[in-house]
Amino acid sequence: MTAATFDVLVIGAGPVGENVADRVVQGGLTVAIIESELVGGECSYWACMPTKALLRDAAALRAVRQLPGAAAAVTGTLDVNAVLTRRDQFASNWSDDGQVDWLNSAGITLVRGHGRISGPRTVTATAADGTVTTLTARHAVVVATGSSAALPAISGLTDVQPWTSREAASARTIPGRLAIIGGGVVGTEMATAYSALGSTVTLIARNGILPNVEPYAAGYVVESLTDSGVRVLAGASPTLVARDANGSVHVTLDDGTVIDADELLVATGRKPNTDDLGLDEIGLPAGAWLSVDDTLRVTDASGNPVGDGWLYALGDVNRRALLTHQGKYQARAAGSVIVARALGTAVDDTPWGQHTATADERAVPQVIFTDPEIATVGHTVASAAKAGLRVRSVEYNLGAVAGAALHADGYAGRASLLINEETNTVVGFTAVGPDVAELTHAATIAIAGEVPLDRLWHAVPAYPTISEIWLRLLETAAR
């Protein structure tokens, strides 16, 4: 057993852990980061990067086919092996050498092993060979262990060894038939990707397709999936799963229908990676999501900081927003506040202050890379009502904008704004259509900046671009 002391300890070397560690080092503190898998985490190897690489070639091909001159130059179909090879490159061929080099260059100490809290400001790291290192933090311990796929209670499910998002992101071959349980972001994106790569896909969605976005946006995706040959079973519920001697999977639904597939992907939600984290050592339940205050300190059941405030939780484990970019945003705020508290300088924990993660509640952006794409920021009609906001919604046909018509023949899409009636500011934005991802940041700025509509009139969109949708939405709102 060895021992070492640092100013800050970070458990988990994904994007969130890397960012908070870097922020702490830039503030003049020492930091060690503990990782049991690959440095770079889920996003780099089994989520954001490889899945978007799987989707990109098909999206580019669809874009070309919507322009007659370009379409005339296209022959053949997708080269699946080339798509998978490019995917592998974006996953660094599942090697973290480059990420480790970056840690070294940033002055961050890497400790390989499973990190477990063993007392106040103390973490025990157990390496694969059994070597144990006891690490002590002078100021803070940060939990950034992320989340993993949660499997629902379906009879026989674990016995068939289903795919989760990890297997879908890293598959070496494309199954002839793929069944997907779950109609959320992972389910719809992988249905889009695998149908384009040659699988016959059945999407089983007990709670509907993309239930957390505006219904009109989800409707565009359902129509597109259906047109591309995906069998969409919204409202269906699996009751039994089995794999036969030939390797085929059979999914029995609640109405008796049986879906046959070569592989089964389960994409029904996430659970926090806190099972064996040592939470019980500090009076918190093992396996639970971690509650935090706006400066990301872990709080107990009464809402008070654990201990004297030395424990922080960032990214998926605090369940504020299960998105890589929001976790990195939290890391920047937490890294800065850890340094401020360590050095005894002022802490700005007011809304939108330097040391708070206010955007988690008011201005979360997300892009769903289905065909068509969905871009959202802030509230939907449903979430605004739940939050008690008095809002009105305005919508506009995105295909009627000159830039969209130029972008693709037959461009189909829609966009909407949610306007807070009391403040006359935008609190929600949704767009669905080809390549709407790049509209996201304008909406993020408008919402995070709480820009009044009277001032937004002076933010003139360039012509002819798809961003002219902002003018059309404002005109609609004025009427």
Coordinates of N, CA, C and O in Angstrom, one line a residue, residues 202-304:
T202 N -36.5 -2.8 -35.7 CA -37.8 -2.6 -35.0 C -37.6 -1.8 -33.7 O -36.8 -2.2 -32.9
L203 N -38.3 -0.7 -33.5 CA -38.2 0.2 -32.4 C -39.4 0.0 -31.5 O -40.5 0.4 -31.9
I204 N -39.2 -0.5 -30.3 CA -40.3 -0.7 -29.3 C -40.2 0.4 -28.3 O -39.2 0.4 -27.5
A205 N -41.2 1.2 -28.2 CA -41.2 2.4 -27.3 C -42.4 2.4 -26.4 O -43.5 3.0 -26.9
R206 N -42.4 1.8 -25.2 CA -43.5 1.8 -24.4 C -44.0 3.2 -24.0 O -45.2 3.5 -24.0
N207 N -43.1 4.2 -23.8 CA -43.5 5.5 -23.4 C -43.5 6.5 -24.6 O -43.5 7.7 -24.4
G208 N -43.6 5.9 -25.8 CA -43.6 6.8 -27.0 C -42.2 7.2 -27.5 O -41.2 6.8 -26.9
I209 N -42.2 7.9 -28.6 CA -40.9 8.3 -29.2 C -40.6 9.7 -28.8 O -41.4 10.6 -28.9
L210 N -39.4 9.8 -28.2 CA -38.8 11.1 -27.8 C -39.9 11.9 -26.9 O -40.3 13.0 -27.3
P211 N -40.3 11.3 -25.8 CA -41.4 11.9 -25.0 C -41.0 13.2 -24.4 O -41.9 14.0 -23.9
N212 N -39.7 13.6 -24.3 CA -39.3 14.8 -23.6 C -39.1 16.0 -24.6 O -38.7 17.1 -24.1
V213 N -39.4 15.8 -25.9 CA -39.3 17.0 -26.8 C -40.7 17.4 -27.2 O -41.7 16.7 -26.8
E214 N -40.8 18.5 -27.9 CA -42.2 18.9 -28.3 C -42.8 17.8 -29.2 O -42.1 17.3 -30.1
P215 N -44.0 17.5 -29.1 CA -44.6 16.4 -29.9 C -44.5 16.6 -31.4 O -44.3 15.6 -32.1
Y216 N -44.6 17.8 -31.8 CA -44.5 18.0 -33.3 C -43.1 17.6 -33.8 O -42.9 17.0 -34.9
A217 N -42.0 17.8 -33.0 CA -40.7 17.5 -33.4 C -40.5 16.0 -33.4 O -39.9 15.4 -34.4
A218 N -41.0 15.3 -32.4 CA -41.0 13.8 -32.4 C -41.7 13.2 -33.6 O -41.3 12.2 -34.1
G219 N -42.8 13.9 -34.0 CA -43.6 13.4 -35.1 C -42.8 13.4 -36.4 O -43.0 12.4 -37.2
Y220 N -42.0 14.4 -36.6 CA -41.2 14.4 -37.8 C -40.2 13.2 -37.8 O -40.0 12.5 -38.9
V221 N -39.7 12.8 -36.7 CA -38.7 11.7 -36.6 C -39.4 10.4 -36.8 O -38.9 9.5 -37.5
V222 N -40.6 10.2 -36.2 CA -41.4 9.0 -36.4 C -41.7 8.8 -37.9 O -41.5 7.7 -38.4
E223 N -42.1 9.9 -38.5 CA -42.4 9.7 -40.0 C -41.2 9.4 -40.8 O -41.2 8.5 -41.7
S224 N -40.0 10.0 -40.5 CA -38.8 9.7 -41.2 C -38.3 8.2 -40.9 O -37.9 7.5 -41.9
L225 N -38.4 7.8 -39.7 CA -38.0 6.4 -39.4 C -38.9 5.4 -40.1 O -38.4 4.5 -40.7
T226 N -40.2 5.7 -40.1 CA -41.1 4.8 -40.8 C -40.8 4.8 -42.3 O -40.8 3.7 -42.9
D227 N -40.6 5.9 -42.9 CA -40.3 6.0 -44.3 C -39.0 5.3 -44.7 O -38.8 4.8 -45.8
S228 N -38.0 5.2 -43.7 CA -36.7 4.5 -44.0 C -36.8 3.0 -43.7 O -35.8 2.3 -43.8
G229 N -38.0 2.5 -43.3 CA -38.2 1.1 -43.1 C -38.1 0.6 -41.7 O -38.3 -0.6 -41.5
V230 N -38.0 1.5 -40.8 CA -38.0 1.1 -39.3 C -39.4 0.9 -38.9 O -40.4 1.7 -39.2
R231 N -39.6 -0.3 -38.2 CA -40.9 -0.6 -37.7 C -41.0 0.1 -36.3 O -40.3 -0.3 -35.4
V232 N -41.9 1.0 -36.2 CA -42.0 1.8 -34.9 C -43.3 1.3 -34.2 O -44.4 1.4 -34.7
L233 N -43.0 0.8 -33.0 CA -44.1 0.3 -32.2 C -44.2 1.1 -30.9 O -43.7 0.8 -29.8
A234 N -44.9 2.3 -31.0 CA -45.1 3.2 -29.9 C -46.2 2.6 -29.0 O -47.3 2.2 -29.5
G235 N -45.9 2.6 -27.7 CA -46.9 2.1 -26.7 C -46.8 0.7 -26.4 O -47.5 0.2 -25.5
A236 N -46.0 -0.1 -27.2 CA -45.9 -1.5 -27.0 C -44.9 -1.8 -25.8 O -44.0 -1.0 -25.6
S237 N -45.2 -2.8 -25.0 CA -44.4 -3.1 -23.9 C -43.9 -4.6 -23.9 O -44.7 -5.5 -24.0
P238 N -42.6 -4.8 -23.9 CA -42.0 -6.2 -23.9 C -42.3 -6.8 -22.6 O -42.2 -6.2 -21.5
T239 N -42.7 -8.1 -22.6 CA -42.9 -8.9 -21.4 C -42.0 -10.0 -21.2 O -41.8 -10.5 -20.1
L240 N -41.4 -10.5 -22.3 CA -40.5 -11.7 -22.3 C -39.5 -11.6 -23.4 O -39.8 -11.2 -24.5
V241 N -38.2 -12.0 -23.1 CA -37.2 -12.0 -24.1 C -36.4 -13.4 -24.0 O -36.2 -13.8 -22.8
A242 N -36.1 -13.9 -25.1 CA -35.4 -15.2 -25.1 C -34.5 -15.3 -26.3 O -34.8 -14.7 -27.4
R243 N -33.4 -16.0 -26.2 CA -32.5 -16.3 -27.4 C -32.5 -17.8 -27.6 O -32.2 -18.6 -26.7
D244 N -32.7 -18.1 -28.9 CA -32.7 -19.6 -29.2 C -31.4 -20.1 -29.5 O -30.3 -19.4 -29.5
A245 N -31.3 -21.4 -29.8 CA -30.1 -22.1 -30.0 C -29.3 -21.6 -31.2 O -28.1 -21.7 -31.3
N246 N -30.0 -21.0 -32.2 CA -29.3 -20.4 -33.3 C -28.8 -19.0 -33.1 O -28.3 -18.4 -34.0
G247 N -29.1 -18.4 -31.9 CA -28.6 -17.1 -31.6 C -29.6 -16.0 -31.8 O -29.4 -14.8 -31.5
S248 N -30.8 -16.3 -32.4 CA -31.8 -15.3 -32.6 C -32.5 -14.9 -31.3 O -32.7 -15.8 -30.5
V249 N -32.9 -13.6 -31.2 CA -33.6 -13.1 -30.1 C -35.0 -13.0 -30.4 O -35.4 -12.5 -31.5
H250 N -35.9 -13.3 -29.5 CA -37.3 -13.2 -29.6 C -37.9 -12.4 -28.5 O -37.7 -12.7 -27.3
V251 N -38.5 -11.3 -28.9 CA -39.1 -10.3 -27.9 C -40.6 -10.5 -28.0 O -41.2 -10.2 -29.0
T252 N -41.2 -10.9 -26.9 CA -42.7 -11.0 -26.8 C -43.3 -9.7 -26.2 O -42.8 -9.3 -25.1
L253 N -44.3 -9.1 -26.9 CA -44.9 -7.9 -26.4 C -46.2 -8.2 -25.6 O -46.7 -9.4 -25.7
D254 N -46.7 -7.2 -25.0 CA -47.8 -7.4 -24.1 C -49.1 -7.8 -24.9 O -50.0 -8.4 -24.3
D255 N -49.1 -7.6 -26.2 CA -50.3 -8.0 -27.0 C -50.1 -9.4 -27.6 O -50.9 -9.8 -28.4
G256 N -49.0 -10.0 -27.3 CA -48.7 -11.4 -27.8 C -47.8 -11.4 -29.1 O -47.3 -12.4 -29.5
T257 N -47.6 -10.2 -29.7 CA -46.7 -10.1 -30.8 C -45.3 -10.5 -30.5 O -44.8 -10.2 -29.4
V258 N -44.6 -11.3 -31.4 CA -43.2 -11.7 -31.2 C -42.4 -11.0 -32.2 O -42.6 -11.1 -33.4
I259 N -41.4 -10.3 -31.8 CA -40.4 -9.6 -32.6 C -39.1 -10.5 -32.7 O -38.5 -10.8 -31.6
D260 N -38.7 -10.9 -33.9 CA -37.5 -11.7 -34.0 C -36.3 -10.8 -34.5 O -36.5 -9.9 -35.4
A261 N -35.2 -11.0 -33.9 CA -34.0 -10.2 -34.2 C -32.7 -11.0 -34.0 O -32.7 -12.0 -33.4
D262 N -31.7 -10.5 -34.6 CA -30.3 -11.1 -34.4 C -29.7 -10.5 -33.2 O -28.9 -11.1 -32.5
E263 N -29.9 -9.2 -32.9 CA -29.4 -8.5 -31.7 C -30.5 -7.7 -31.1 O -31.4 -7.2 -31.8
L264 N -30.4 -7.5 -29.8 CA -31.4 -6.6 -29.1 C -30.6 -5.5 -28.4 O -29.7 -5.8 -27.6
L265 N -31.0 -4.3 -28.6 CA -30.4 -3.1 -28.0 C -31.4 -2.6 -26.9 O -32.6 -2.3 -27.3
V266 N -31.0 -2.5 -25.7 CA -31.8 -1.9 -24.6 C -31.4 -0.5 -24.3 O -30.2 -0.3 -24.0
A267 N -32.3 0.5 -24.5 CA -31.9 1.9 -24.3 C -33.1 2.6 -23.6 O -33.8 3.4 -24.1
T268 N -33.2 2.2 -22.3 CA -34.4 2.6 -21.5 C -34.0 3.5 -20.4 O -34.8 3.7 -19.5
G269 N -32.8 4.1 -20.4 CA -32.5 5.0 -19.3 C -31.1 4.7 -18.7 O -30.4 3.7 -19.2
R270 N -30.7 5.5 -17.7 CA -29.4 5.4 -17.1 C -29.5 5.2 -15.6 O -30.5 5.6 -15.0
K271 N -28.4 4.7 -15.0 CA -28.3 4.6 -13.6 C -26.9 5.2 -13.2 O -25.9 5.1 -14.0
P272 N -26.8 5.8 -12.0 CA -25.5 6.4 -11.6 C -24.5 5.3 -11.2 O -24.8 4.3 -10.7
N273 N -23.2 5.6 -11.6 CA -22.1 4.7 -11.2 C -21.6 5.0 -9.8 O -20.5 5.6 -9.6
T274 N -22.5 4.7 -8.9 CA -22.2 5.0 -7.5 C -22.3 3.8 -6.6 O -22.3 3.9 -5.3
D275 N -22.5 2.6 -7.2 CA -22.7 1.4 -6.4 C -21.6 1.1 -5.4 O -21.8 0.8 -4.2
D276 N -20.4 1.1 -5.9 CA -19.2 0.7 -5.1 C -18.3 1.9 -4.9 O -17.1 1.9 -5.2
L277 N -18.8 3.0 -4.5 CA -18.1 4.3 -4.4 C -17.7 4.6 -3.0 O -17.0 5.6 -2.7
G278 N -18.3 3.9 -2.0 CA -18.0 4.2 -0.6 C -18.9 5.2 0.0 O -18.6 5.8 1.0
L279 N -20.1 5.5 -0.7 CA -21.0 6.5 -0.1 C -21.4 6.2 1.3 O -21.7 7.1 2.1
D280 N -21.6 4.9 1.5 CA -22.0 4.4 2.9 C -21.0 4.9 4.0 O -21.4 5.0 5.1
E281 N -19.8 5.1 3.6 CA -18.8 5.5 4.6 C -19.0 6.9 5.1 O -18.5 7.3 6.1
I282 N -19.8 7.7 4.3 CA -20.0 9.1 4.7 C -21.5 9.4 4.9 O -22.0 10.5 4.8
G283 N -22.3 8.3 5.1 CA -23.7 8.4 5.5 C -24.6 8.7 4.3 O -25.8 9.1 4.5
L284 N -24.2 8.3 3.1 CA -25.1 8.4 1.9 C -25.4 7.0 1.4 O -24.6 6.1 1.5
P285 N -26.6 6.8 0.7 CA -26.9 5.5 0.2 C -26.1 5.1 -1.0 O -26.0 5.9 -1.9
A286 N -25.6 3.9 -1.0 CA -24.9 3.4 -2.1 C -25.8 3.2 -3.4 O -27.0 2.9 -3.2
G287 N -25.2 3.5 -4.5 CA -26.0 3.4 -5.8 C -27.0 4.5 -6.1 O -27.7 4.4 -7.1
A288 N -27.0 5.5 -5.3 CA -27.9 6.6 -5.5 C -27.4 7.7 -6.3 O -26.2 7.9 -6.5
W289 N -28.3 8.5 -7.0 CA -27.9 9.7 -7.6 C -27.5 10.7 -6.5 O -28.0 10.6 -5.3
L290 N -26.6 11.6 -6.7 CA -26.1 12.5 -5.7 C -26.7 13.9 -5.9 O -26.6 14.5 -7.0
S291 N -27.3 14.4 -4.8 CA -27.9 15.7 -4.9 C -26.8 16.7 -4.6 O -25.9 16.5 -3.8
V292 N -26.9 17.9 -5.2 CA -25.9 18.9 -5.1 C -26.6 20.3 -5.0 O -27.7 20.5 -5.4
D293 N -25.8 21.3 -4.4 CA -26.3 22.6 -4.4 C -25.8 23.3 -5.7 O -25.2 22.6 -6.6
D294 N -26.1 24.6 -5.9 CA -25.7 25.2 -7.2 C -24.2 25.4 -7.4 O -23.8 25.7 -8.5
T295 N -23.4 25.2 -6.4 CA -22.0 25.2 -6.6 C -21.4 23.8 -6.6 O -20.2 23.5 -6.6
L296 N -22.3 22.8 -6.8 CA -22.0 21.4 -7.1 C -21.5 20.6 -5.9 O -21.0 19.5 -6.0
R297 N -21.6 21.2 -4.7 CA -21.3 20.4 -3.5 C -22.4 19.4 -3.2 O -23.6 19.7 -3.3
V298 N -22.0 18.2 -2.8 CA -23.0 17.1 -2.5 C -23.7 17.5 -1.2 O -23.1 17.9 -0.2
T299 N -25.0 17.3 -1.2 CA -25.9 17.6 0.0 C -26.5 16.4 0.5 O -26.7 15.4 -0.2
D300 N -26.9 16.4 1.8 CA -27.6 15.3 2.4 C -29.1 15.4 2.2 O -29.5 16.3 1.5
A301 N -29.8 14.6 2.9 CA -31.3 14.5 2.8 C -31.9 15.8 3.2 O -33.0 16.2 2.8
S302 N -31.2 16.6 4.1 CA -31.8 17.9 4.5 C -31.3 19.1 3.7 O -31.7 20.2 4.0
G303 N -30.5 18.8 2.6 CA -30.1 19.8 1.8 C -28.8 20.5 2.2 O -28.4 21.6 1.7
N304 N -28.2 20.0 3.3 CA -26.9 20.6 3.8 C -25.7 19.9 3.1 O -25.7 18.7 2.8

